[in-house]
């Protein structure tokens, strides 16, 4: 018989882990493809044993070893460009590297990463200006609010014609201390309107912007938060948007209330203002006659409904009503009947576009609109 030779075990020494020792750090991280990607780091040099600060380098861990990093396992995208990495995020096989002025999109769907896009003026000032949602990443900066699913980047402040949907974004809404978050139960983005956490006016710290991902509509709320200083937002295990705020000398855990009342220490809404876009019904060059308007709503006490056309002229269509209602009701406005009260009896007989505006004060709690429908007829060309 043949005797097998003795087996010699050879120990293969791994490359030295450059993180985990004292004074090593990273300021932002994201998990992608079973690796941890970290950026804006301080690592231990394997030769000098000194801490090296590298604010524009991304290191990636070994697969399924989220605490094991080696010097050669890194991604250098535009290093020494004078910009620090502010935030790392990932979506759909893409690594998003946010610097102050620039966004780098790195494709990691293959074995080798490669730079897919370099987007100027798409960076962020603070890491809490970026949020990850269900299959997307959204962020804002001085130039606007942006959204990506990894395959395309969209600007959310412009309509289909490229016109701004919020006037003077930089001066009226943007602030470095504002925070963005995602509300899973509402499928909406929220951006706080803080004009300086800790020293801003109380009224400013209560304001928010809300972007509905389903309809693509922006809304502005003046009393959706307290005036207290707050932490960044988090999502609890039950899907609720939450934060901690300082109330006098106490710290309190808060939930965001997505219901229409959303009020603090008041039973009435002080003021409401809502204006739809200009509806062209798919034919902006064709004249139309508005026949009727249907509004499905509840608790409309204190709200007045206006109609407007492309030149800005508007007329009162109806005064809403209802308080403490739990069921929706439908209001039908027949233009033939309504125009008897118009200043201009022919206001909506021939329009290129049509829209609605709601305005009111001391509005009933839980005012809510469920549906709006406009019936029109195209005018024949003479």
mmCIF file of C-alpha atoms in Angstrom:
data_model
loop_
_atom_site.group_PDB
_atom_site.id
_atom_site.type_symbol
_atom_site.label_atom_id
_atom_site.label_comp_id
_atom_site.label_asym_id
_atom_site.label_seq_id
_atom_site.Cartn_x
_atom_site.Cartn_y
_atom_site.Cartn_z
ATOM 1 C CA UNK A 1 0.000 0.000 0.000
ATOM 2 C CA UNK A 2 1.030 3.596 -0.399
ATOM 3 C CA UNK A 3 1.508 5.839 2.578
ATOM 4 C CA UNK A 4 0.333 9.441 2.095
ATOM 5 C CA UNK A 5 2.925 12.100 2.817
ATOM 6 C CA UNK A 6 2.514 14.256 5.936
ATOM 7 C CA UNK A 7 0.366 17.395 5.502
ATOM 8 C CA UNK A 8 2.036 20.644 6.383
ATOM 9 C CA UNK A 9 -0.244 23.473 7.505
ATOM 10 C CA UNK A 10 0.742 26.895 6.243
ATOM 11 C CA UNK A 11 -0.631 29.944 7.993
ATOM 12 C CA UNK A 12 -1.501 32.743 5.594
ATOM 13 C CA UNK A 13 -1.126 36.083 7.289
ATOM 14 C CA UNK A 14 -3.742 38.676 6.451
ATOM 15 C CA UNK A 15 -2.857 42.209 5.583
ATOM 16 C CA UNK A 16 -2.870 44.393 8.642
ATOM 17 C CA UNK A 17 -6.172 46.015 9.631
ATOM 18 C CA UNK A 18 -5.623 49.772 9.558
ATOM 19 C CA UNK A 19 -8.781 50.603 11.541
ATOM 20 C CA UNK A 20 -9.927 49.748 15.025
ATOM 21 C CA UNK A 21 -6.867 50.983 16.884
ATOM 22 C CA UNK A 22 -6.994 54.035 19.112
ATOM 23 C CA UNK A 23 -7.589 57.393 17.392
ATOM 24 C CA UNK A 24 -8.706 55.815 14.075
ATOM 25 C CA UNK A 25 -12.085 57.067 12.872
ATOM 26 C CA UNK A 26 -14.506 57.589 10.000
ATOM 27 C CA UNK A 27 -17.201 60.243 9.705
ATOM 28 C CA UNK A 28 -19.656 58.657 7.268
ATOM 29 C CA UNK A 29 -20.464 55.125 6.105
ATOM 30 C CA UNK A 30 -22.860 53.029 4.038
ATOM 31 C CA UNK A 31 -23.324 49.296 3.422
ATOM 32 C CA UNK A 32 -23.381 47.982 -0.135
ATOM 33 C CA UNK A 33 -22.800 44.483 -1.583
ATOM 34 C CA UNK A 34 -22.025 43.084 1.872
ATOM 35 C CA UNK A 35 -19.226 45.603 2.371
ATOM 36 C CA UNK A 36 -18.960 48.649 4.581
ATOM 37 C CA UNK A 37 -17.791 51.762 2.727
ATOM 38 C CA UNK A 38 -16.369 54.505 4.957
ATOM 39 C CA UNK A 39 -15.267 58.036 4.124
ATOM 40 C CA UNK A 40 -13.498 61.046 5.631
ATOM 41 C CA UNK A 41 -11.223 58.804 7.672
ATOM 42 C CA UNK A 42 -8.260 58.691 9.994
ATOM 43 C CA UNK A 43 -6.338 55.397 9.681
ATOM 44 C CA UNK A 44 -3.138 53.957 11.117
ATOM 45 C CA UNK A 45 -0.191 53.846 8.748
ATOM 46 C CA UNK A 46 1.214 50.309 8.756
ATOM 47 C CA UNK A 47 4.807 51.566 8.440
ATOM 48 C CA UNK A 48 4.986 54.616 10.696
ATOM 49 C CA UNK A 49 2.113 53.556 13.023
ATOM 50 C CA UNK A 50 0.935 57.170 12.909
ATOM 51 C CA UNK A 51 -2.648 58.312 12.282
ATOM 52 C CA UNK A 52 -3.155 59.587 8.726
ATOM 53 C CA UNK A 53 -6.083 61.939 8.182
ATOM 54 C CA UNK A 54 -7.660 61.448 4.739
ATOM 55 C CA UNK A 55 -10.845 63.500 4.332
ATOM 56 C CA UNK A 56 -11.440 62.605 0.652
ATOM 57 C CA UNK A 57 -10.704 58.854 0.540
ATOM 58 C CA UNK A 58 -13.193 55.965 0.691
ATOM 59 C CA UNK A 59 -12.144 52.635 2.186
ATOM 60 C CA UNK A 60 -14.149 49.444 1.729
ATOM 61 C CA UNK A 61 -14.167 46.466 4.054
ATOM 62 C CA UNK A 62 -13.691 42.860 3.019
ATOM 63 C CA UNK A 63 -16.904 41.018 2.130
ATOM 64 C CA UNK A 64 -18.886 40.136 5.275
ATOM 65 C CA UNK A 65 -16.051 41.515 7.423
ATOM 66 C CA UNK A 66 -17.403 44.952 8.211
ATOM 67 C CA UNK A 67 -14.612 45.834 10.637
ATOM 68 C CA UNK A 68 -11.654 44.724 8.501
ATOM 69 C CA UNK A 69 -9.982 47.322 6.252
ATOM 70 C CA UNK A 70 -6.643 47.249 4.480
ATOM 71 C CA UNK A 71 -4.706 50.099 2.900
ATOM 72 C CA UNK A 72 -4.992 48.850 -0.693
ATOM 73 C CA UNK A 73 -8.750 48.251 -0.448
ATOM 74 C CA UNK A 74 -9.854 51.824 -1.106
ATOM 75 C CA UNK A 75 -11.454 54.093 -3.723
ATOM 76 C CA UNK A 76 -9.857 57.413 -4.571
ATOM 77 C CA UNK A 77 -12.211 59.712 -6.489
ATOM 78 C CA UNK A 78 -10.803 63.174 -7.207
ATOM 79 C CA UNK A 79 -8.507 63.313 -4.180
ATOM 80 C CA UNK A 80 -6.788 66.549 -3.147
ATOM 81 C CA UNK A 81 -9.543 68.617 -4.754
ATOM 82 C CA UNK A 82 -10.000 70.746 -1.638
ATOM 83 C CA UNK A 83 -13.342 69.161 -0.744
ATOM 84 C CA UNK A 84 -14.030 66.815 2.154
ATOM 85 C CA UNK A 85 -16.405 63.874 1.919
ATOM 86 C CA UNK A 86 -19.564 64.973 3.741
ATOM 87 C CA UNK A 87 -21.791 61.942 3.281
ATOM 88 C CA UNK A 88 -21.715 58.452 1.748
ATOM 89 C CA UNK A 89 -24.954 56.795 0.687
ATOM 90 C CA UNK A 90 -25.889 53.913 -1.609
ATOM 91 C CA UNK A 91 -28.809 52.907 -3.820
ATOM 92 C CA UNK A 92 -29.343 50.421 -6.639
ATOM 93 C CA UNK A 93 -25.706 49.334 -6.892
ATOM 94 C CA UNK A 94 -24.356 52.887 -6.813
ATOM 95 C CA UNK A 95 -22.151 54.496 -4.211
ATOM 96 C CA UNK A 96 -22.995 58.196 -3.788
ATOM 97 C CA UNK A 97 -20.079 60.276 -2.556
ATOM 98 C CA UNK A 98 -21.287 63.710 -1.502
ATOM 99 C CA UNK A 99 -18.746 66.490 -1.152
ATOM 100 C CA UNK A 100 -19.608 70.130 -0.498
ATOM 101 C CA UNK A 101 -20.013 71.130 -4.144
ATOM 102 C CA UNK A 102 -19.817 67.876 -6.073
ATOM 103 C CA UNK A 103 -21.596 64.528 -6.134
ATOM 104 C CA UNK A 104 -19.649 61.519 -7.431
ATOM 105 C CA UNK A 105 -21.652 58.435 -8.427
ATOM 106 C CA UNK A 106 -19.588 55.235 -8.404
ATOM 107 C CA UNK A 107 -20.966 52.104 -10.058
ATOM 108 C CA UNK A 108 -20.261 49.024 -7.916
ATOM 109 C CA UNK A 109 -22.474 46.522 -9.740
ATOM 110 C CA UNK A 110 -19.380 44.766 -11.118
ATOM 111 C CA UNK A 111 -16.241 43.348 -9.538
ATOM 112 C CA UNK A 112 -14.406 46.613 -10.208
ATOM 113 C CA UNK A 113 -15.874 49.954 -9.212
ATOM 114 C CA UNK A 114 -15.842 52.763 -11.764
ATOM 115 C CA UNK A 115 -16.837 56.412 -11.693
ATOM 116 C CA UNK A 116 -20.178 56.708 -13.485
ATOM 117 C CA UNK A 117 -21.002 60.412 -13.037
ATOM 118 C CA UNK A 118 -19.520 63.624 -11.706
ATOM 119 C CA UNK A 119 -22.260 66.149 -10.927
ATOM 120 C CA UNK A 120 -21.204 69.704 -10.152
ATOM 121 C CA UNK A 121 -23.379 71.803 -7.806
ATOM 122 C CA UNK A 122 -25.017 68.658 -6.434
ATOM 123 C CA UNK A 123 -23.044 68.320 -3.203
ATOM 124 C CA UNK A 124 -24.216 69.084 0.345
ATOM 125 C CA UNK A 125 -22.994 71.188 3.250
ATOM 126 C CA UNK A 126 -24.129 68.827 6.032
ATOM 127 C CA UNK A 127 -24.678 65.090 6.288
ATOM 128 C CA UNK A 128 -28.261 65.642 7.512
ATOM 129 C CA UNK A 129 -29.061 67.235 4.151
ATOM 130 C CA UNK A 130 -29.227 63.683 2.704
ATOM 131 C CA UNK A 131 -31.823 60.968 3.394
ATOM 132 C CA UNK A 132 -32.305 57.433 2.125
ATOM 133 C CA UNK A 133 -35.826 56.177 1.465
ATOM 134 C CA UNK A 134 -37.426 53.132 -0.122
ATOM 135 C CA UNK A 135 -35.260 52.625 -3.202
ATOM 136 C CA UNK A 136 -34.080 56.218 -3.492
ATOM 137 C CA UNK A 137 -31.827 58.897 -1.998
ATOM 138 C CA UNK A 138 -32.944 62.540 -1.698
ATOM 139 C CA UNK A 139 -30.978 65.622 -0.703
ATOM 140 C CA UNK A 140 -30.942 69.401 -0.889
ATOM 141 C CA UNK A 141 -28.444 72.228 -1.179
ATOM 142 C CA UNK A 142 -28.450 75.926 -2.063
ATOM 143 C CA UNK A 143 -29.346 75.073 -5.656
ATOM 144 C CA UNK A 144 -32.417 72.919 -5.026
ATOM 145 C CA UNK A 145 -33.825 69.568 -3.907
ATOM 146 C CA UNK A 146 -32.763 66.385 -5.711
ATOM 147 C CA UNK A 147 -33.781 62.736 -6.010
ATOM 148 C CA UNK A 148 -32.076 59.660 -7.444
ATOM 149 C CA UNK A 149 -32.897 55.979 -7.729
ATOM 150 C CA UNK A 150 -29.302 55.314 -8.774
ATOM 151 C CA UNK A 151 -30.093 55.375 -12.489
ATOM 152 C CA UNK A 152 -31.187 58.993 -12.898
ATOM 153 C CA UNK A 153 -31.041 62.244 -10.949
ATOM 154 C CA UNK A 154 -34.093 64.520 -10.845
ATOM 155 C CA UNK A 155 -34.499 68.080 -9.581
ATOM 156 C CA UNK A 156 -37.722 68.335 -7.546
ATOM 157 C CA UNK A 157 -38.176 72.121 -7.498
ATOM 158 C CA UNK A 158 -38.853 72.499 -11.233
ATOM 159 C CA UNK A 159 -42.017 71.643 -13.131
ATOM 160 C CA UNK A 160 -42.096 69.894 -16.510
ATOM 161 C CA UNK A 161 -41.462 73.213 -18.244
ATOM 162 C CA UNK A 162 -38.398 73.891 -16.097
ATOM 163 C CA UNK A 163 -40.091 76.659 -14.135
ATOM 164 C CA UNK A 164 -39.415 76.922 -10.361
ATOM 165 C CA UNK A 165 -42.216 75.579 -8.183
ATOM 166 C CA UNK A 166 -40.979 77.388 -5.065
ATOM 167 C CA UNK A 167 -39.892 80.984 -5.569
ATOM 168 C CA UNK A 168 -36.461 82.059 -4.284
ATOM 169 C CA UNK A 169 -35.482 78.692 -2.816
ATOM 170 C CA UNK A 170 -32.070 79.839 -1.590
ATOM 171 C CA UNK A 171 -33.274 82.933 0.265
ATOM 172 C CA UNK A 172 -36.741 81.808 1.375
ATOM 173 C CA UNK A 173 -36.257 78.145 2.294
ATOM 174 C CA UNK A 174 -32.663 76.926 2.336
ATOM 175 C CA UNK A 175 -30.604 76.982 5.519
ATOM 176 C CA UNK A 176 -27.536 74.984 6.550
ATOM 177 C CA UNK A 177 -29.284 73.909 9.764
ATOM 178 C CA UNK A 178 -32.397 72.593 8.013
ATOM 179 C CA UNK A 179 -32.890 68.801 8.086
ATOM 180 C CA UNK A 180 -34.386 66.398 5.535
ATOM 181 C CA UNK A 181 -36.227 63.196 6.421
ATOM 182 C CA UNK A 182 -38.502 60.576 4.865
ATOM 183 C CA UNK A 183 -41.957 59.710 6.227
ATOM 184 C CA UNK A 184 -42.637 56.060 5.273
ATOM 185 C CA UNK A 185 -46.326 56.057 6.256
ATOM 186 C CA UNK A 186 -46.972 59.131 4.080
ATOM 187 C CA UNK A 187 -44.503 58.399 1.256
ATOM 188 C CA UNK A 188 -43.298 61.980 1.624
ATOM 189 C CA UNK A 189 -40.137 64.015 2.185
ATOM 190 C CA UNK A 190 -40.001 66.621 4.926
ATOM 191 C CA UNK A 191 -37.524 69.496 5.127
ATOM 192 C CA UNK A 192 -37.459 71.631 8.254
ATOM 193 C CA UNK A 193 -37.486 75.380 7.767
ATOM 194 C CA UNK A 194 -35.127 76.177 10.655
ATOM 195 C CA UNK A 195 -33.270 79.447 10.165
ATOM 196 C CA UNK A 196 -30.642 78.591 12.748
ATOM 197 C CA UNK A 197 -31.095 75.818 15.323
ATOM 198 C CA UNK A 198 -30.717 77.264 18.794
ATOM 199 C CA UNK A 199 -31.023 80.929 17.922
ATOM 200 C CA UNK A 200 -33.755 81.248 15.309
ATOM 201 C CA UNK A 201 -37.164 82.763 15.743
ATOM 202 C CA UNK A 202 -39.726 80.338 17.151
ATOM 203 C CA UNK A 203 -42.022 80.818 14.167
ATOM 204 C CA UNK A 204 -39.302 79.797 11.716
ATOM 205 C CA UNK A 205 -38.440 76.657 13.658
ATOM 206 C CA UNK A 206 -42.037 75.421 13.388
ATOM 207 C CA UNK A 207 -42.143 75.636 9.599
ATOM 208 C CA UNK A 208 -41.599 72.732 7.230
ATOM 209 C CA UNK A 209 -41.736 71.871 3.558
ATOM 210 C CA UNK A 210 -43.455 68.624 2.583
ATOM 211 C CA UNK A 211 -42.992 66.877 -0.779
ATOM 212 C CA UNK A 212 -45.497 64.139 -1.644
ATOM 213 C CA UNK A 213 -43.710 61.468 -3.689
ATOM 214 C CA UNK A 214 -47.027 60.094 -4.986
ATOM 215 C CA UNK A 215 -48.390 63.301 -6.477
ATOM 216 C CA UNK A 216 -45.163 65.308 -6.861
ATOM 217 C CA UNK A 217 -46.736 68.195 -4.919
ATOM 218 C CA UNK A 218 -45.036 70.608 -2.516
ATOM 219 C CA UNK A 219 -46.788 72.008 0.551
ATOM 220 C CA UNK A 220 -45.695 74.392 3.275
ATOM 221 C CA UNK A 221 -46.720 74.067 6.926
ATOM 222 C CA UNK A 222 -46.312 76.771 9.524
ATOM 223 C CA UNK A 223 -47.007 74.733 12.687
ATOM 224 C CA UNK A 224 -45.911 71.169 12.037
ATOM 225 C CA UNK A 225 -43.106 71.160 14.652
ATOM 226 C CA UNK A 226 -42.471 72.716 18.033
ATOM 227 C CA UNK A 227 -40.190 75.702 18.509
ATOM 228 C CA UNK A 228 -37.767 73.628 20.602
ATOM 229 C CA UNK A 229 -34.277 72.566 19.549
ATOM 230 C CA UNK A 230 -34.288 69.079 18.030
ATOM 231 C CA UNK A 231 -31.976 66.273 16.983
ATOM 232 C CA UNK A 232 -31.927 64.842 13.479
ATOM 233 C CA UNK A 233 -34.865 62.622 12.522
ATOM 234 C CA UNK A 234 -34.916 58.839 12.841
ATOM 235 C CA UNK A 235 -37.358 56.143 11.731
ATOM 236 C CA UNK A 236 -38.545 53.827 14.511
ATOM 237 C CA UNK A 237 -39.139 50.097 14.013
ATOM 238 C CA UNK A 238 -42.841 50.749 13.472
ATOM 239 C CA UNK A 239 -42.089 53.183 10.632
ATOM 240 C CA UNK A 240 -42.763 56.460 12.438
ATOM 241 C CA UNK A 241 -40.702 59.610 11.955
ATOM 242 C CA UNK A 242 -39.258 60.564 15.337
ATOM 243 C CA UNK A 243 -36.770 62.825 17.067
ATOM 244 C CA UNK A 244 -35.652 64.062 20.484
ATOM 245 C CA UNK A 245 -36.184 67.677 21.450
ATOM 246 C CA UNK A 246 -35.208 69.820 24.387
ATOM 247 C CA UNK A 247 -38.249 71.218 26.183
ATOM 248 C CA UNK A 248 -36.941 73.689 28.765
ATOM 249 C CA UNK A 249 -34.563 71.493 30.777
ATOM 250 C CA UNK A 250 -36.155 68.177 29.762
ATOM 251 C CA UNK A 251 -35.512 65.971 26.751
ATOM 252 C CA UNK A 252 -38.573 64.434 25.135
ATOM 253 C CA UNK A 253 -39.064 61.785 22.460
ATOM 254 C CA UNK A 254 -41.484 62.990 19.757
ATOM 255 C CA UNK A 255 -43.397 61.479 16.836
ATOM 256 C CA UNK A 256 -44.325 63.386 13.694
ATOM 257 C CA UNK A 257 -48.093 63.527 13.296
ATOM 258 C CA UNK A 258 -49.023 63.219 9.597
ATOM 259 C CA UNK A 259 -52.732 63.868 10.178
ATOM 260 C CA UNK A 260 -54.191 67.125 8.812
ATOM 261 C CA UNK A 261 -54.631 68.629 12.292
ATOM 262 C CA UNK A 262 -50.883 68.390 13.072
ATOM 263 C CA UNK A 263 -51.244 71.288 15.477
ATOM 264 C CA UNK A 264 -49.715 72.234 18.788
ATOM 265 C CA UNK A 265 -51.754 73.651 21.677
ATOM 266 C CA UNK A 266 -54.508 74.968 19.424
ATOM 267 C CA UNK A 267 -57.887 73.768 18.197
ATOM 268 C CA UNK A 268 -57.975 75.860 15.035
ATOM 269 C CA UNK A 269 -55.638 76.330 12.112
ATOM 270 C CA UNK A 270 -54.533 79.960 12.161
ATOM 271 C CA UNK A 271 -54.145 80.219 8.416
ATOM 272 C CA UNK A 272 -54.267 78.048 5.333
ATOM 273 C CA UNK A 273 -53.080 78.764 1.807
ATOM 274 C CA UNK A 274 -52.996 76.245 -1.006
ATOM 275 C CA UNK A 275 -52.641 76.878 -4.718
ATOM 276 C CA UNK A 276 -52.623 74.218 -7.413
ATOM 277 C CA UNK A 277 -50.588 74.366 -10.559
ATOM 278 C CA UNK A 278 -52.048 75.682 -13.810
ATOM 279 C CA UNK A 279 -53.903 72.787 -15.445
ATOM 280 C CA UNK A 280 -53.722 72.853 -19.260
ATOM 281 C CA UNK A 281 -55.421 69.443 -19.629
ATOM 282 C CA UNK A 282 -52.670 68.350 -21.993
ATOM 283 C CA UNK A 283 -53.365 71.058 -24.564
ATOM 284 C CA UNK A 284 -51.777 74.362 -23.519
ATOM 285 C CA UNK A 285 -52.572 76.149 -26.799
ATOM 286 C CA UNK A 286 -56.280 75.223 -26.938
ATOM 287 C CA UNK A 287 -59.010 77.366 -25.342
ATOM 288 C CA UNK A 288 -61.325 75.580 -22.920
ATOM 289 C CA UNK A 289 -64.573 76.332 -21.147
ATOM 290 C CA UNK A 290 -64.715 75.242 -17.500
ATOM 291 C CA UNK A 291 -68.025 73.427 -16.947
ATOM 292 C CA UNK A 292 -67.835 72.335 -13.304
ATOM 293 C CA UNK A 293 -65.529 71.624 -10.375
ATOM 294 C CA UNK A 294 -65.872 68.742 -7.910
ATOM 295 C CA UNK A 295 -64.213 68.913 -4.491
ATOM 296 C CA UNK A 296 -64.271 65.921 -2.115
ATOM 297 C CA UNK A 297 -63.384 67.161 1.389
ATOM 298 C CA UNK A 298 -64.301 67.302 5.070
ATOM 299 C CA UNK A 299 -64.129 69.954 7.812
ATOM 300 C CA UNK A 300 -63.978 72.928 5.465
ATOM 301 C CA UNK A 301 -65.204 75.596 7.867
ATOM 302 C CA UNK A 302 -63.278 78.837 7.305
ATOM 303 C CA UNK A 303 -61.966 77.937 3.827
ATOM 304 C CA UNK A 304 -62.752 79.829 0.630
ATOM 305 C CA UNK A 305 -62.231 78.192 -2.768
ATOM 306 C CA UNK A 306 -61.045 80.331 -5.699
ATOM 307 C CA UNK A 307 -60.612 79.553 -9.378
ATOM 308 C CA UNK A 308 -57.924 81.283 -11.474
ATOM 309 C CA UNK A 309 -56.848 81.377 -15.111
ATOM 310 C CA UNK A 310 -53.536 81.871 -16.913
ATOM 311 C CA UNK A 311 -53.486 85.672 -16.592
ATOM 312 C CA UNK A 312 -53.874 85.445 -12.805
ATOM 313 C CA UNK A 313 -57.492 86.648 -12.692
ATOM 314 C CA UNK A 314 -59.492 84.730 -10.114
ATOM 315 C CA UNK A 315 -63.035 84.445 -8.804
ATOM 316 C CA UNK A 316 -64.572 82.991 -5.639
ATOM 317 C CA UNK A 317 -66.142 79.620 -6.466
ATOM 318 C CA UNK A 318 -67.460 78.540 -3.070
ATOM 319 C CA UNK A 319 -67.250 78.905 0.704
ATOM 320 C CA UNK A 320 -66.605 75.519 2.303
ATOM 321 C CA UNK A 321 -68.253 74.299 5.488
ATOM 322 C CA UNK A 322 -68.183 71.534 8.081
ATOM 323 C CA UNK A 323 -66.545 70.917 11.466
ATOM 324 C CA UNK A 324 -65.791 67.747 13.466
ATOM 325 C CA UNK A 325 -66.666 65.609 10.442
ATOM 326 C CA UNK A 326 -65.351 62.074 10.025
ATOM 327 C CA UNK A 327 -66.669 61.385 6.503
ATOM 328 C CA UNK A 328 -65.793 63.065 3.210
ATOM 329 C CA UNK A 329 -68.440 64.844 1.179
ATOM 330 C CA UNK A 330 -68.459 66.055 -2.432
ATOM 331 C CA UNK A 331 -69.183 69.623 -3.459
ATOM 332 C CA UNK A 332 -70.198 70.189 -7.087
ATOM 333 C CA UNK A 333 -69.716 73.703 -8.430
ATOM 334 C CA UNK A 334 -71.721 74.356 -11.582
ATOM 335 C CA UNK A 335 -69.989 77.218 -13.368
ATOM 336 C CA UNK A 336 -73.211 78.302 -15.067
ATOM 337 C CA UNK A 337 -74.735 78.898 -11.636
ATOM 338 C CA UNK A 338 -71.591 80.135 -9.909
ATOM 339 C CA UNK A 339 -70.803 82.834 -12.463
ATOM 340 C CA UNK A 340 -73.835 84.861 -11.411
ATOM 341 C CA UNK A 341 -71.685 85.936 -8.449
ATOM 342 C CA UNK A 342 -68.506 86.527 -10.462
ATOM 343 C CA UNK A 343 -67.100 90.003 -10.991
ATOM 344 C CA UNK A 344 -66.311 88.915 -14.559
ATOM 345 C CA UNK A 345 -69.214 86.743 -15.742
ATOM 346 C CA UNK A 346 -67.086 85.321 -18.582
ATOM 347 C CA UNK A 347 -63.999 84.632 -16.464
ATOM 348 C CA UNK A 348 -63.751 80.916 -17.301
ATOM 349 C CA UNK A 349 -65.577 80.740 -20.623
ATOM 350 C CA UNK A 350 -62.354 80.638 -22.652
ATOM 351 C CA UNK A 351 -59.099 79.838 -20.861
ATOM 352 C CA UNK A 352 -55.789 78.256 -21.786
ATOM 353 C CA UNK A 353 -55.277 76.976 -18.224
ATOM 354 C CA UNK A 354 -57.232 76.739 -14.991
ATOM 355 C CA UNK A 355 -56.269 76.291 -11.336
ATOM 356 C CA UNK A 356 -57.660 76.380 -7.822
ATOM 357 C CA UNK A 357 -56.633 78.292 -4.718
ATOM 358 C CA UNK A 358 -57.829 77.731 -1.154
ATOM 359 C CA UNK A 359 -57.435 80.367 1.519
ATOM 360 C CA UNK A 360 -58.816 80.847 5.001
ATOM 361 C CA UNK A 361 -58.299 81.607 8.670
ATOM 362 C CA UNK A 362 -59.569 79.921 11.854
ATOM 363 C CA UNK A 363 -60.046 76.794 9.771
ATOM 364 C CA UNK A 364 -61.652 73.742 11.357
ATOM 365 C CA UNK A 365 -59.296 71.108 12.754
ATOM 366 C CA UNK A 366 -58.663 68.157 10.408
ATOM 367 C CA UNK A 367 -59.568 69.968 7.201
ATOM 368 C CA UNK A 368 -58.675 67.530 4.449
ATOM 369 C CA UNK A 369 -59.097 67.272 0.671
ATOM 370 C CA UNK A 370 -59.489 63.785 -0.764
ATOM 371 C CA UNK A 371 -60.031 64.529 -4.445
ATOM 372 C CA UNK A 372 -60.393 67.384 -6.948
ATOM 373 C CA UNK A 373 -61.910 67.036 -10.420
ATOM 374 C CA UNK A 374 -62.399 69.666 -13.120
ATOM 375 C CA UNK A 375 -64.777 69.173 -16.036
ATOM 376 C CA UNK A 376 -64.041 71.254 -19.134
ATOM 377 C CA UNK A 377 -64.958 71.436 -22.816
ATOM 378 C CA UNK A 378 -62.567 72.374 -25.600
ATOM 379 C CA UNK A 379 -63.550 75.427 -27.596
ATOM 380 C CA UNK A 380 -63.889 74.981 -31.314
ATOM 381 C CA UNK A 381 -61.443 76.845 -33.519
ATOM 382 C CA UNK A 382 -63.159 79.559 -35.541
#
